[in-house]
XYZ file of C-alpha atoms in Angstrom:
746
model
C -0.007 0.044 -0.042
C 1.348 3.380 -0.965
C 0.589 6.453 1.218
C 1.671 9.972 1.764
C 3.282 11.415 5.052
C 1.041 13.820 6.976
C 0.937 15.256 10.513
C -0.470 13.339 13.385
C -4.221 14.173 13.952
C -3.549 15.700 17.445
C -1.056 16.283 20.121
C -2.671 13.691 22.250
C -2.325 11.170 19.292
C 1.264 12.113 18.999
C 2.007 11.092 22.537
C 0.805 7.499 21.781
C 3.842 7.130 19.426
C 1.605 5.277 16.902
C 1.077 6.161 13.269
C -2.511 7.013 12.174
C -4.556 6.284 8.957
C -8.164 6.795 8.197
C -10.570 4.432 9.802
C -11.731 2.977 6.502
C -8.164 2.074 5.487
C -7.145 0.746 8.901
C -9.384 -2.341 8.292
C -7.117 -3.237 5.257
C -3.820 -3.063 7.119
C -2.637 -4.927 10.070
C -1.850 -3.517 13.575
C 1.864 -3.645 12.829
C 3.294 -2.410 9.571
C 6.733 -1.970 8.001
C 7.499 1.229 6.291
C 9.667 1.102 3.087
C 10.469 -2.505 4.089
C 12.549 -1.930 7.094
C 10.994 0.309 9.735
C 8.477 -1.345 12.169
C 5.453 0.919 13.224
C 2.280 0.469 15.268
C -0.806 1.746 13.182
C -4.148 2.925 14.477
C -7.280 4.383 12.797
C -8.453 7.859 13.246
C -11.555 9.614 11.622
C -9.645 12.929 11.120
C -7.021 11.383 8.788
C -7.568 11.847 5.066
C -7.598 8.724 2.944
C -4.322 7.827 1.411
C -2.346 9.592 4.144
C -0.587 8.376 7.201
C -0.138 10.673 10.234
C 3.368 10.886 11.926
C 4.363 13.020 14.899
C 7.128 15.519 14.595
C 9.364 13.274 16.754
C 8.751 10.298 14.308
C 9.325 12.462 11.215
C 12.619 13.692 12.588
C 13.679 10.118 13.536
C 12.684 8.833 10.066
C 13.897 11.859 8.219
C 10.448 12.187 6.485
C 8.954 15.273 4.901
C 5.227 16.058 4.533
C 3.603 14.582 1.429
C 6.516 12.244 0.940
C 5.451 9.023 -0.674
C 5.938 5.768 1.444
C 5.083 2.116 0.977
C 3.648 0.038 3.719
C 3.297 -3.734 4.143
C 1.651 -5.805 6.972
C 3.988 -7.327 9.523
C 3.226 -10.370 11.571
C 5.671 -11.191 14.515
C 6.960 -14.718 14.660
C 8.870 -16.475 17.449
C 10.150 -14.228 20.390
C 9.043 -10.731 20.117
C 7.576 -9.719 23.452
C 9.778 -7.404 25.427
C 10.688 -8.886 28.871
C 12.882 -5.855 29.872
C 14.059 -2.641 28.278
C 16.198 0.432 29.148
C 15.231 3.886 27.923
C 17.158 7.139 28.098
C 15.299 10.242 29.547
C 15.537 13.781 28.585
C 13.281 16.695 28.327
C 11.440 17.036 25.068
C 11.780 20.802 25.301
C 14.803 22.171 27.186
C 13.480 24.170 30.231
C 14.609 27.888 30.523
C 14.658 28.041 34.393
C 16.936 26.037 36.665
C 14.238 24.532 38.807
C 15.057 20.904 39.766
C 12.517 18.346 38.365
C 12.495 15.104 40.153
C 10.827 12.001 38.600
C 10.015 8.854 40.610
C 10.912 5.929 38.270
C 9.047 3.525 40.499
C 5.818 5.327 39.509
C 6.902 5.952 35.951
C 7.511 2.221 35.178
C 3.897 1.055 35.582
C 2.522 4.173 33.898
C 4.839 3.709 30.898
C 3.687 0.132 30.412
C 0.022 1.132 30.826
C 0.327 3.824 28.164
C 2.284 1.950 25.715
C 1.096 -1.637 26.003
C 1.195 -3.438 22.676
C 3.375 -0.704 21.118
C 6.009 -1.998 18.737
C 9.379 -0.235 19.361
C 12.942 -0.539 17.803
C 16.417 0.238 19.176
C 17.261 4.032 18.973
C 13.489 4.912 18.580
C 12.448 8.152 20.212
C 9.225 8.236 22.256
C 7.246 11.133 23.518
C 6.041 10.524 27.169
C 3.765 12.478 29.240
C 3.947 11.664 32.996
C 1.320 13.146 35.197
C 1.455 16.932 35.151
C 5.131 17.157 34.733
C 6.968 18.304 31.605
C 6.843 16.075 28.491
C 9.846 13.839 28.342
C 11.826 12.526 25.419
C 12.662 8.851 25.745
C 15.069 6.877 23.524
C 15.033 3.091 23.494
C 18.631 2.112 24.516
C 18.244 -1.735 24.845
C 15.803 -4.543 25.184
C 15.383 -8.168 25.760
C 12.527 -10.151 24.257
C 11.087 -13.620 25.226
C 8.520 -16.032 24.290
C 4.979 -15.086 25.449
C 4.509 -18.213 27.564
C 7.868 -17.668 29.274
C 7.048 -13.980 29.853
C 3.713 -14.990 31.305
C 5.394 -17.588 33.629
C 4.164 -20.509 31.626
C 7.599 -22.375 31.831
C 8.672 -23.951 35.082
C 12.230 -24.458 34.083
C 14.351 -21.430 35.063
C 17.201 -22.366 32.761
C 14.857 -22.565 29.774
C 13.606 -19.061 30.734
C 17.071 -17.621 30.827
C 17.920 -18.999 27.517
C 14.770 -17.858 25.865
C 15.409 -14.179 26.723
C 17.681 -12.475 24.273
C 18.800 -9.042 22.898
C 16.720 -7.834 20.024
C 16.388 -4.941 17.648
C 12.593 -4.651 17.926
C 9.726 -5.986 20.162
C 6.341 -5.223 21.655
C 5.744 -3.714 25.082
C 3.732 -5.818 27.434
C 2.001 -4.740 30.684
C 4.601 -6.644 32.722
C 7.667 -5.443 30.769
C 10.377 -4.344 33.228
C 11.379 -0.851 32.391
C 14.638 0.855 33.514
C 15.070 4.615 33.191
C 18.403 6.249 32.633
C 19.324 9.876 32.522
C 20.376 10.703 28.955
C 23.823 12.115 28.388
C 23.695 15.830 27.885
C 20.329 15.991 29.667
C 19.998 19.093 31.807
C 21.238 18.822 35.379
C 17.927 19.890 36.678
C 16.389 16.479 35.560
C 16.626 14.027 38.388
C 15.556 10.456 38.686
C 14.764 8.551 41.857
C 13.592 5.172 42.773
C 14.593 1.471 42.177
C 13.804 1.625 38.504
C 16.462 4.096 37.932
C 19.360 2.493 36.001
C 23.017 2.525 36.995
C 23.517 5.022 34.301
C 26.936 5.264 32.641
C 28.240 8.036 34.978
C 31.687 9.426 34.416
C 33.973 7.720 37.085
C 35.135 10.162 39.647
C 38.642 8.549 39.509
C 40.586 9.093 36.299
C 41.188 5.627 34.774
C 44.646 6.710 33.559
C 45.779 7.600 37.091
C 48.910 5.898 38.195
C 50.329 6.453 41.629
C 54.081 6.162 40.677
C 53.637 8.220 37.643
C 52.120 11.013 39.606
C 55.455 11.569 41.300
C 54.235 10.938 44.927
C 56.358 8.494 46.825
C 56.406 7.063 50.252
C 52.768 8.237 51.026
C 50.822 5.061 50.220
C 49.257 4.663 53.592
C 48.388 8.350 53.927
C 46.775 8.371 50.416
C 44.736 5.178 51.146
C 43.362 6.735 54.288
C 42.552 9.976 52.385
C 40.846 7.914 49.711
C 38.655 5.941 52.207
C 37.628 8.972 54.065
C 37.125 11.569 51.303
C 36.344 9.723 48.068
C 34.793 6.353 48.870
C 31.284 7.841 49.309
C 31.632 9.834 46.127
C 32.484 6.792 44.026
C 29.151 5.097 45.125
C 25.917 5.834 43.309
C 24.222 8.866 44.879
C 20.930 7.026 45.687
C 23.005 4.338 47.638
C 24.730 7.134 49.686
C 21.282 8.830 50.257
C 19.716 5.466 51.447
C 22.657 5.043 53.978
C 22.247 8.518 55.184
C 25.927 9.092 54.523
C 27.409 12.525 53.932
C 30.374 13.398 51.766
C 33.544 14.720 53.509
C 33.969 18.329 52.485
C 37.395 19.131 53.641
C 40.926 17.709 54.037
C 43.919 19.249 55.944
C 47.316 18.177 54.977
C 49.800 19.137 57.598
C 53.569 18.358 58.370
C 57.102 19.480 57.913
C 58.101 21.474 54.868
C 59.084 19.510 51.806
C 57.127 16.350 52.638
C 54.794 16.461 49.674
C 51.695 18.248 50.938
C 51.315 20.679 48.001
C 52.261 18.030 45.572
C 49.710 15.504 46.877
C 46.870 18.208 46.822
C 47.894 19.071 43.149
C 47.848 15.369 42.072
C 44.543 14.807 43.908
C 43.069 17.347 41.600
C 44.492 15.577 38.465
C 43.345 12.202 39.731
C 39.714 13.177 39.928
C 37.340 13.681 36.980
C 36.080 16.911 38.567
C 35.863 20.563 37.732
C 39.273 22.229 37.261
C 40.670 22.716 40.731
C 40.981 26.258 42.068
C 44.441 26.631 43.571
C 44.621 29.475 46.132
C 47.557 30.785 48.161
C 46.283 31.780 51.514
C 47.554 35.452 51.659
C 45.868 36.036 48.172
C 42.529 36.133 49.936
C 43.391 39.051 52.078
C 42.616 42.559 50.752
C 43.183 46.013 52.235
C 39.566 47.221 51.376
C 36.815 46.528 53.940
C 34.725 43.392 52.970
C 36.861 42.441 49.916
C 38.530 39.570 51.782
C 35.180 37.964 52.658
C 33.887 38.614 49.079
C 37.088 36.766 47.764
C 35.927 33.816 49.862
C 32.473 33.866 48.481
C 33.704 33.869 44.956
C 35.559 30.720 45.517
C 32.286 28.914 46.190
C 30.094 30.852 43.656
C 30.357 28.251 40.831
C 29.713 25.245 43.204
C 26.683 27.084 44.647
C 25.196 27.782 41.202
C 25.625 24.231 39.981
C 24.127 22.805 43.132
C 21.104 24.912 42.697
C 20.659 23.742 39.126
C 21.676 20.060 39.429
C 21.282 19.114 43.078
C 22.860 15.776 43.835
C 23.934 15.405 40.059
C 26.291 18.304 40.536
C 30.041 17.789 39.595
C 32.659 17.994 42.311
C 34.359 21.333 42.763
C 37.838 21.236 44.328
C 39.407 24.216 46.157
C 42.933 23.929 47.124
C 44.144 26.265 49.848
C 47.987 26.526 50.231
C 49.316 28.013 53.510
C 45.732 27.987 54.854
C 47.049 29.069 58.273
C 47.716 32.571 56.818
C 43.990 33.311 56.745
C 42.488 30.845 59.206
C 44.318 31.753 62.358
C 42.434 31.316 65.648
C 39.816 34.021 65.981
C 40.938 36.639 68.577
C 44.545 35.581 68.488
C 45.796 38.801 66.654
C 45.556 41.669 69.046
C 45.230 45.164 67.738
C 44.065 44.037 64.248
C 40.932 45.217 62.449
C 39.484 41.566 62.707
C 39.883 40.724 59.065
C 41.292 37.225 59.797
C 38.277 36.607 62.213
C 35.718 37.608 59.434
C 37.396 35.656 56.802
C 37.339 32.478 59.037
C 33.586 33.183 59.786
C 32.829 33.508 56.106
C 34.784 30.210 55.211
C 32.901 28.456 57.978
C 29.610 29.534 56.736
C 30.348 28.392 53.160
C 31.620 24.937 54.083
C 29.092 23.967 56.632
C 26.662 26.735 57.119
C 22.864 26.897 57.036
C 22.910 26.474 53.278
C 25.294 23.503 52.991
C 27.174 22.723 49.806
C 27.546 18.974 49.096
C 29.576 19.356 45.837
C 32.794 20.778 47.255
C 36.142 19.373 48.463
C 38.334 21.850 50.231
C 41.915 20.726 50.597
C 44.081 22.803 52.983
C 47.830 22.716 53.481
C 49.968 24.129 56.306
C 53.123 23.593 58.175
C 51.439 25.006 61.284
C 48.311 23.065 62.211
C 48.364 24.647 65.802
C 47.558 28.106 64.330
C 44.339 27.216 62.659
C 41.082 28.014 64.299
C 39.547 24.998 66.066
C 36.093 25.470 64.561
C 37.530 24.765 61.133
C 38.912 21.469 62.225
C 35.771 19.837 63.530
C 33.834 17.062 61.642
C 31.852 18.446 58.778
C 34.563 21.016 57.808
C 38.271 20.111 57.458
C 37.179 16.621 58.732
C 40.143 14.488 57.327
C 43.366 15.639 58.890
C 46.371 13.874 57.669
C 49.946 14.352 58.816
C 52.297 14.121 55.909
C 55.419 13.272 57.844
C 58.973 12.276 56.926
C 59.141 9.219 54.796
C 60.351 5.845 56.239
C 63.081 3.814 54.504
C 60.690 2.104 52.131
C 59.117 5.526 51.217
C 62.652 6.987 50.610
C 63.362 4.084 48.206
C 60.025 4.938 46.372
C 60.971 8.639 46.176
C 64.449 7.866 44.915
C 62.999 5.655 42.221
C 60.676 8.397 41.104
C 63.496 10.916 40.688
C 66.059 8.615 38.986
C 63.447 7.016 36.636
C 64.324 9.177 33.737
C 68.006 8.639 34.149
C 67.550 4.932 34.257
C 65.300 4.909 31.247
C 67.977 6.892 29.182
C 70.854 4.842 30.570
C 72.328 7.921 32.439
C 72.537 6.111 35.814
C 75.317 3.655 36.642
C 74.160 0.156 37.517
C 76.255 0.420 40.679
C 73.967 2.943 42.330
C 72.528 1.337 45.312
C 69.076 2.923 46.076
C 68.644 0.697 49.191
C 71.943 2.089 50.665
C 70.937 5.708 49.863
C 67.676 5.265 51.486
C 69.436 4.095 54.752
C 71.819 7.070 54.404
C 69.027 9.571 54.144
C 67.249 9.304 57.437
C 64.972 12.119 58.230
C 65.180 13.554 54.715
C 62.011 14.947 53.287
C 60.935 14.229 49.786
C 62.069 17.663 48.658
C 65.504 17.050 50.189
C 65.899 13.703 48.481
C 65.059 15.389 45.179
C 67.796 17.901 46.061
C 70.284 14.977 46.623
C 69.478 13.623 43.127
C 70.017 17.065 41.518
C 73.229 17.621 43.473
C 74.422 14.177 42.285
C 73.650 15.171 38.797
C 75.674 18.420 39.186
C 78.723 16.399 40.292
C 78.362 14.105 37.338
C 78.091 17.046 34.833
C 80.977 18.932 36.487
C 83.221 16.053 35.642
C 83.120 16.877 31.817
C 83.398 20.648 32.202
C 86.866 22.073 31.455
C 87.587 25.189 33.211
C 90.834 26.461 31.834
C 90.989 29.831 30.055
C 87.239 29.520 29.562
C 84.456 27.330 30.671
C 83.647 24.684 28.040
C 82.090 21.277 27.952
C 83.786 18.281 26.298
C 80.983 17.265 23.914
C 82.103 13.664 23.513
C 82.273 13.179 27.192
C 78.903 14.774 27.672
C 77.377 12.192 25.510
C 78.631 9.466 27.834
C 78.164 11.190 31.136
C 76.541 8.963 33.880
C 75.756 9.510 37.500
C 77.607 7.130 39.795
C 77.204 6.115 43.468
C 80.123 8.376 44.460
C 78.173 11.377 43.111
C 75.243 10.660 45.457
C 77.769 10.231 48.363
C 79.391 13.518 47.680
C 75.991 15.086 47.414
C 75.089 13.784 50.870
C 78.367 14.745 52.415
C 78.912 18.188 50.815
C 75.606 19.646 49.547
C 72.275 18.490 51.184
C 71.660 18.271 54.880
C 68.289 17.290 56.412
C 66.384 20.074 58.203
C 65.212 17.577 60.801
C 68.344 15.378 60.973
C 71.633 15.245 62.718
C 73.905 18.194 62.326
C 77.371 16.882 62.601
C 78.836 20.290 62.771
C 76.621 21.136 65.807
C 77.641 17.864 67.517
C 81.315 18.430 66.808
C 81.136 21.883 68.458
C 80.210 20.104 71.743
C 82.871 17.350 71.218
C 86.158 19.320 70.556
C 88.235 16.696 72.295
C 86.100 13.661 72.115
C 85.418 11.657 75.266
C 88.356 10.704 77.435
C 87.805 7.355 79.194
C 89.939 8.029 82.300
C 88.399 5.401 84.606
C 85.451 3.144 85.687
C 83.178 6.076 86.377
C 83.222 7.004 82.708
C 82.645 3.449 81.619
C 79.711 3.148 83.931
C 78.166 6.408 82.823
C 78.507 5.283 79.087
C 77.025 1.890 79.813
C 74.088 3.334 81.689
C 73.304 6.036 79.066
C 73.745 3.485 76.172
C 71.180 1.357 78.071
C 68.711 4.207 78.061
C 69.237 4.632 74.314
C 68.613 0.871 73.711
C 65.511 1.179 75.837
C 64.178 4.127 73.796
C 64.740 2.128 70.596
C 62.806 -1.058 71.530
C 60.607 -0.485 74.517
C 56.897 0.022 73.577
C 55.996 1.058 77.183
C 58.399 3.985 77.454
C 58.056 6.156 74.372
C 59.500 9.029 76.405
C 62.682 8.757 78.457
C 64.474 11.586 80.183
C 67.867 11.289 81.702
C 69.773 14.021 83.667
C 73.611 14.061 83.832
C 74.547 15.996 86.902
C 78.180 16.821 88.186
C 80.630 19.513 88.874
C 81.562 22.229 86.308
C 83.946 20.858 83.760
C 83.289 17.121 84.524
C 82.379 16.376 80.939
C 78.605 16.079 81.201
C 77.920 17.634 77.776
C 80.509 15.750 75.989
C 79.233 12.366 77.366
C 75.606 13.254 76.480
C 76.415 14.272 73.004
C 78.857 11.328 72.493
C 76.153 8.855 73.368
C 73.544 10.625 71.287
C 75.921 10.532 68.289
C 76.614 6.862 68.800
C 72.871 6.064 68.892
C 72.413 6.756 65.161
C 68.996 8.161 65.735
C 67.830 10.071 62.817
C 67.195 13.181 64.822
C 69.675 14.601 67.396
C 69.458 18.175 68.553
C 71.426 20.038 71.253
C 69.583 22.823 72.940
C 72.404 25.222 74.041
C 72.083 28.439 76.079
C 74.743 29.868 73.650
C 72.254 29.547 70.786
C 69.681 31.604 72.590
C 71.693 34.742 73.622
C 69.338 37.807 73.337
C 66.127 35.748 73.328
C 63.284 37.057 75.331
C 61.645 34.618 77.782
C 58.707 33.994 75.384
C 61.127 33.668 72.356
C 63.244 31.173 74.213
C 60.136 29.119 75.082
C 58.941 29.024 71.523
C 62.399 27.976 70.330
C 62.637 25.142 72.826
C 59.092 24.063 72.014
C 59.852 24.179 68.201
C 62.782 21.818 68.700
C 60.500 19.376 70.632
C 57.871 19.690 67.804
C 60.525 18.856 65.294
C 61.619 15.851 67.251
C 58.093 14.459 67.317
C 58.204 14.340 63.499
C 60.797 11.723 63.559
C 60.517 8.039 64.466
C 63.473 8.154 66.903
C 64.880 11.483 68.388
C 67.295 12.639 70.998
C 67.359 16.141 72.521
C 70.165 17.256 74.677
C 69.193 20.082 77.007
C 72.606 21.533 77.779
C 73.429 23.435 80.961
C 69.809 23.691 82.199
C 70.561 26.398 84.922
C 71.741 28.699 82.082
C 68.626 27.891 80.044
C 66.430 29.078 82.932
C 68.664 32.102 83.549
C 69.466 31.180 87.123
C 71.834 33.372 89.088
C 72.657 32.842 92.863
C 72.357 36.650 93.609
C 68.768 37.299 94.208
C 68.101 34.512 93.325
C 66.671 34.901 90.007
C 65.462 32.572 87.143
C 62.815 32.491 84.460
C 59.736 30.814 85.596
C 58.288 30.804 82.166
C 61.161 28.644 80.822
C 61.059 26.436 83.876
C 57.377 25.784 83.434
C 57.937 25.132 79.734
C 60.602 22.573 80.415
C 58.428 20.918 83.117
C 55.529 20.472 80.627
C 57.781 19.290 77.559
C 59.609 16.781 79.804
C 56.440 15.076 80.574
C 54.683 15.415 77.276
C 54.489 12.006 75.432
C 55.426 12.004 71.617
C 52.780 11.105 69.067
C 51.841 7.454 68.741
C 54.641 5.404 67.091
C 57.321 8.167 67.876
C 59.980 7.869 70.605
C 61.983 10.605 72.326
C 65.031 10.468 74.579
C 66.016 13.661 76.393
C 69.394 14.154 77.992
C 69.905 17.059 80.364
C 72.982 18.400 81.919
C 73.386 20.510 85.007
C 75.985 21.598 87.553
C 73.477 22.837 89.974
C 71.441 19.825 91.136
C 70.187 21.436 94.299
C 68.776 24.363 92.277
C 66.890 22.138 89.962
C 65.667 20.108 92.880
C 64.086 23.119 94.464
C 62.376 24.021 91.190
C 60.961 20.608 90.684
C 62.982 19.765 87.586
C 64.837 16.844 88.962
C 61.557 15.045 89.474
C 60.727 15.630 85.834
C 63.545 13.162 84.780
C 63.154 9.496 84.774
C 66.817 8.848 85.737
C 69.641 10.865 87.256
C 73.240 9.856 86.409
C 76.093 11.404 88.579
C 79.208 12.570 86.525
C 82.127 12.493 88.823
C 85.405 14.453 88.678
C 88.762 12.698 88.578
C 89.296 11.590 92.201
C 92.320 9.307 92.002
C 95.997 9.745 90.853
C 95.606 6.628 88.613
C 92.479 8.306 86.933
C 94.649 11.527 86.364
C 97.464 9.458 84.827
C 95.030 7.567 82.581
C 93.631 10.776 81.236
C 97.139 12.389 80.661
C 98.238 9.258 78.793
C 95.313 9.926 76.298
C 96.440 13.498 75.771
C 99.986 12.570 74.473
C 101.523 15.580 76.167
C 103.924 13.868 78.609
C 106.302 10.999 78.034
C 106.361 7.829 80.162
C 109.112 9.149 82.469
C 107.222 12.428 82.871
C 103.973 10.474 83.778
C 105.978 8.458 86.349
C 107.276 11.713 87.989
C 103.859 13.163 88.060
C 102.488 9.930 89.683
C 105.226 10.197 92.362
C 104.632 13.823 93.113
C 100.878 13.533 93.481
C 101.195 10.171 95.202
C 98.408 9.262 97.500
C 97.098 12.876 97.909
C 93.485 13.541 97.382
C 92.732 14.465 93.712
C 89.531 16.388 92.625
C 89.418 17.980 89.282
C 87.254 17.923 86.163
C 88.327 16.452 82.959
C 87.882 19.751 81.097
C 90.363 21.581 83.440
C 92.803 18.726 82.994
C 92.742 19.268 79.286
C 93.351 23.004 79.768
C 96.216 22.536 82.153
C 97.918 19.847 80.098
C 97.804 22.106 77.027
C 99.341 24.988 78.965
C 102.097 22.707 80.060
C 102.637 21.514 76.463
C 103.838 25.135 75.626
C 106.784 24.967 78.191
C 110.240 23.465 77.641
C 110.496 19.776 78.173
C 112.317 19.999 81.447
C 109.693 22.344 82.969
C 106.592 20.743 81.819
C 105.931 18.449 84.706
C 106.754 21.217 87.342
C 104.552 23.654 85.471
C 101.540 21.117 85.269
C 101.821 20.176 88.934
C 101.938 23.878 89.940
C 98.857 24.671 87.934
C 97.129 21.627 89.149
C 97.719 22.639 92.800
C 96.621 26.194 92.250
C 93.429 25.012 90.784
C 92.849 22.893 93.894
C 93.175 19.672 91.808
C 95.124 18.025 94.604
C 96.139 18.628 98.176
C 99.840 18.150 98.852
C 103.107 19.899 99.964
C 103.969 23.042 98.179
C 105.919 22.484 94.956
């Protein structure tokens, strides 16, 4: 039968998604027809249609690319075999795009039975568009995405064999909708964000994964932070990977803020930047804290509001379907200091904090933001910002352990290995052991310094600086280059300063007798306890004795032999000119730095000088005393261990102030008290010959000796300057004048 294309008789008829012919002609054709031999249609009769025409809706004409009055041919179609649709999936969009941004919510559990009621016995094909009116809501455009057909007996439950039923159902290109067809609705790609589907009949639509599929942890250049990143992912992103309806049914809320804190150079900024790259989210906004502040009244707060404007606008339009907006705050402590902590200011910091708090977790909460803050000073940030619901996930990015340092080295040498510029003799495991307490930035600095040593080998600096081109082509970085970089160029900010320790050990430790051996054994025992004991993460030991008895040298010597990655000497000489408050902050900072390392030793040298004690008055700094009392009892963070050595020549003074009780153990450092001990010390100095030592021993004899090792060193060096025949006499005279021994006048 040949017919011409015409318009559908009415809007209501158009929404049936059938084609219409005159009633008289409907009797001559079947219910299902094929147009031009390949398109399946469902036909109905209508009195308003002119004979010889077939009415198509505008949706159908667009789909079939038909024009009015176009000639078409029709032939009856009879289904055979499996043609009833058991289940189908349709894509949902608005037929006419709405002008406003008002969210339209559609309950798919109610749509599914309404859909099968309206379109029962309708023949549809894959990719076919359908006009659909659901209640009083906007007319929707549906597109058939997929379908499964089954035999009519199986569909009605006529088969009792489940395996047969499963085999009978199959994918198809066309079929007929039944009253019990299962319909799944999915939001079409490109549909307005204001269109929201709810209910169990909503499909697991092909959402874009939050995690970038090409993301690779090692290629991102973050090493040694596997555990930290896993924790951040679990807390901040796990809920965002789940379908929104599942999260809503669980009553779960997304984490809105992450705070990364820790020492400089450990990878906080790098991790935040790479998190932004890892996620399929909106382009991250990276803000340096001080950039928010503005000298004009209200502009600082306005800058904060602008950061959240895009997220607010999208949430109003799309609701739960809104994309994730990431805001990265570097140096967040610059604008989020504790409110009321800055005296004499105009209160700008306080109002900025208030504005930030209201945007993150205020009355109108945003659910499509992730704020990532970074700081070296977590203690400066306002407490209200750190509670759950705001910067909820607080992750310390600490110094990497040995495994982490291996990973970081591998990242930074990867390109050299790939291009065969790294010698095969470079031992990464050994380098990781040598770089205790190195941050990620410092390890990168070691690699760069090693490269500079390698390149310097091929630079000829004679009359002018030039590069040997042939040698440059073959340049490689060797293990010696890394060792030289560690020795000469890069020192860890939180490690052991050999120069600082050498300053307190100008003459080493003189083992002049059993008292020294006993002290070294006891102190070494404390070091071993600090390493292995799980019950004593904090150990404090006080070395007390006379002035010049070698207390500082012994403490520093033991600390140096411990091979702890962090050793720091708190010396009064380094704090000359400090106010009491500044001195307290400096001491506290050293303890805070020590907490960042797995194993740390602090030497509090000459405590009576640190607390500014003088006998006249007496006078001392109570603020410093109280600071030491608190810090000596403060346990380090979980998994960290701290050993504190203190030295003093005024035990009775510290006892009155309560400082003695703050130490777990007190070790007495004795002066040289025997002639044999004096001779043993002088033997180590290599000042006197054997005959001279015998003469000194005869002169001193059994007289009482009492002198500090430091004074013995000074007197022996003075005697060294004398002629040989006068050395012994000069030394003994000086020793007697100093009260080193009681005997007859020389």
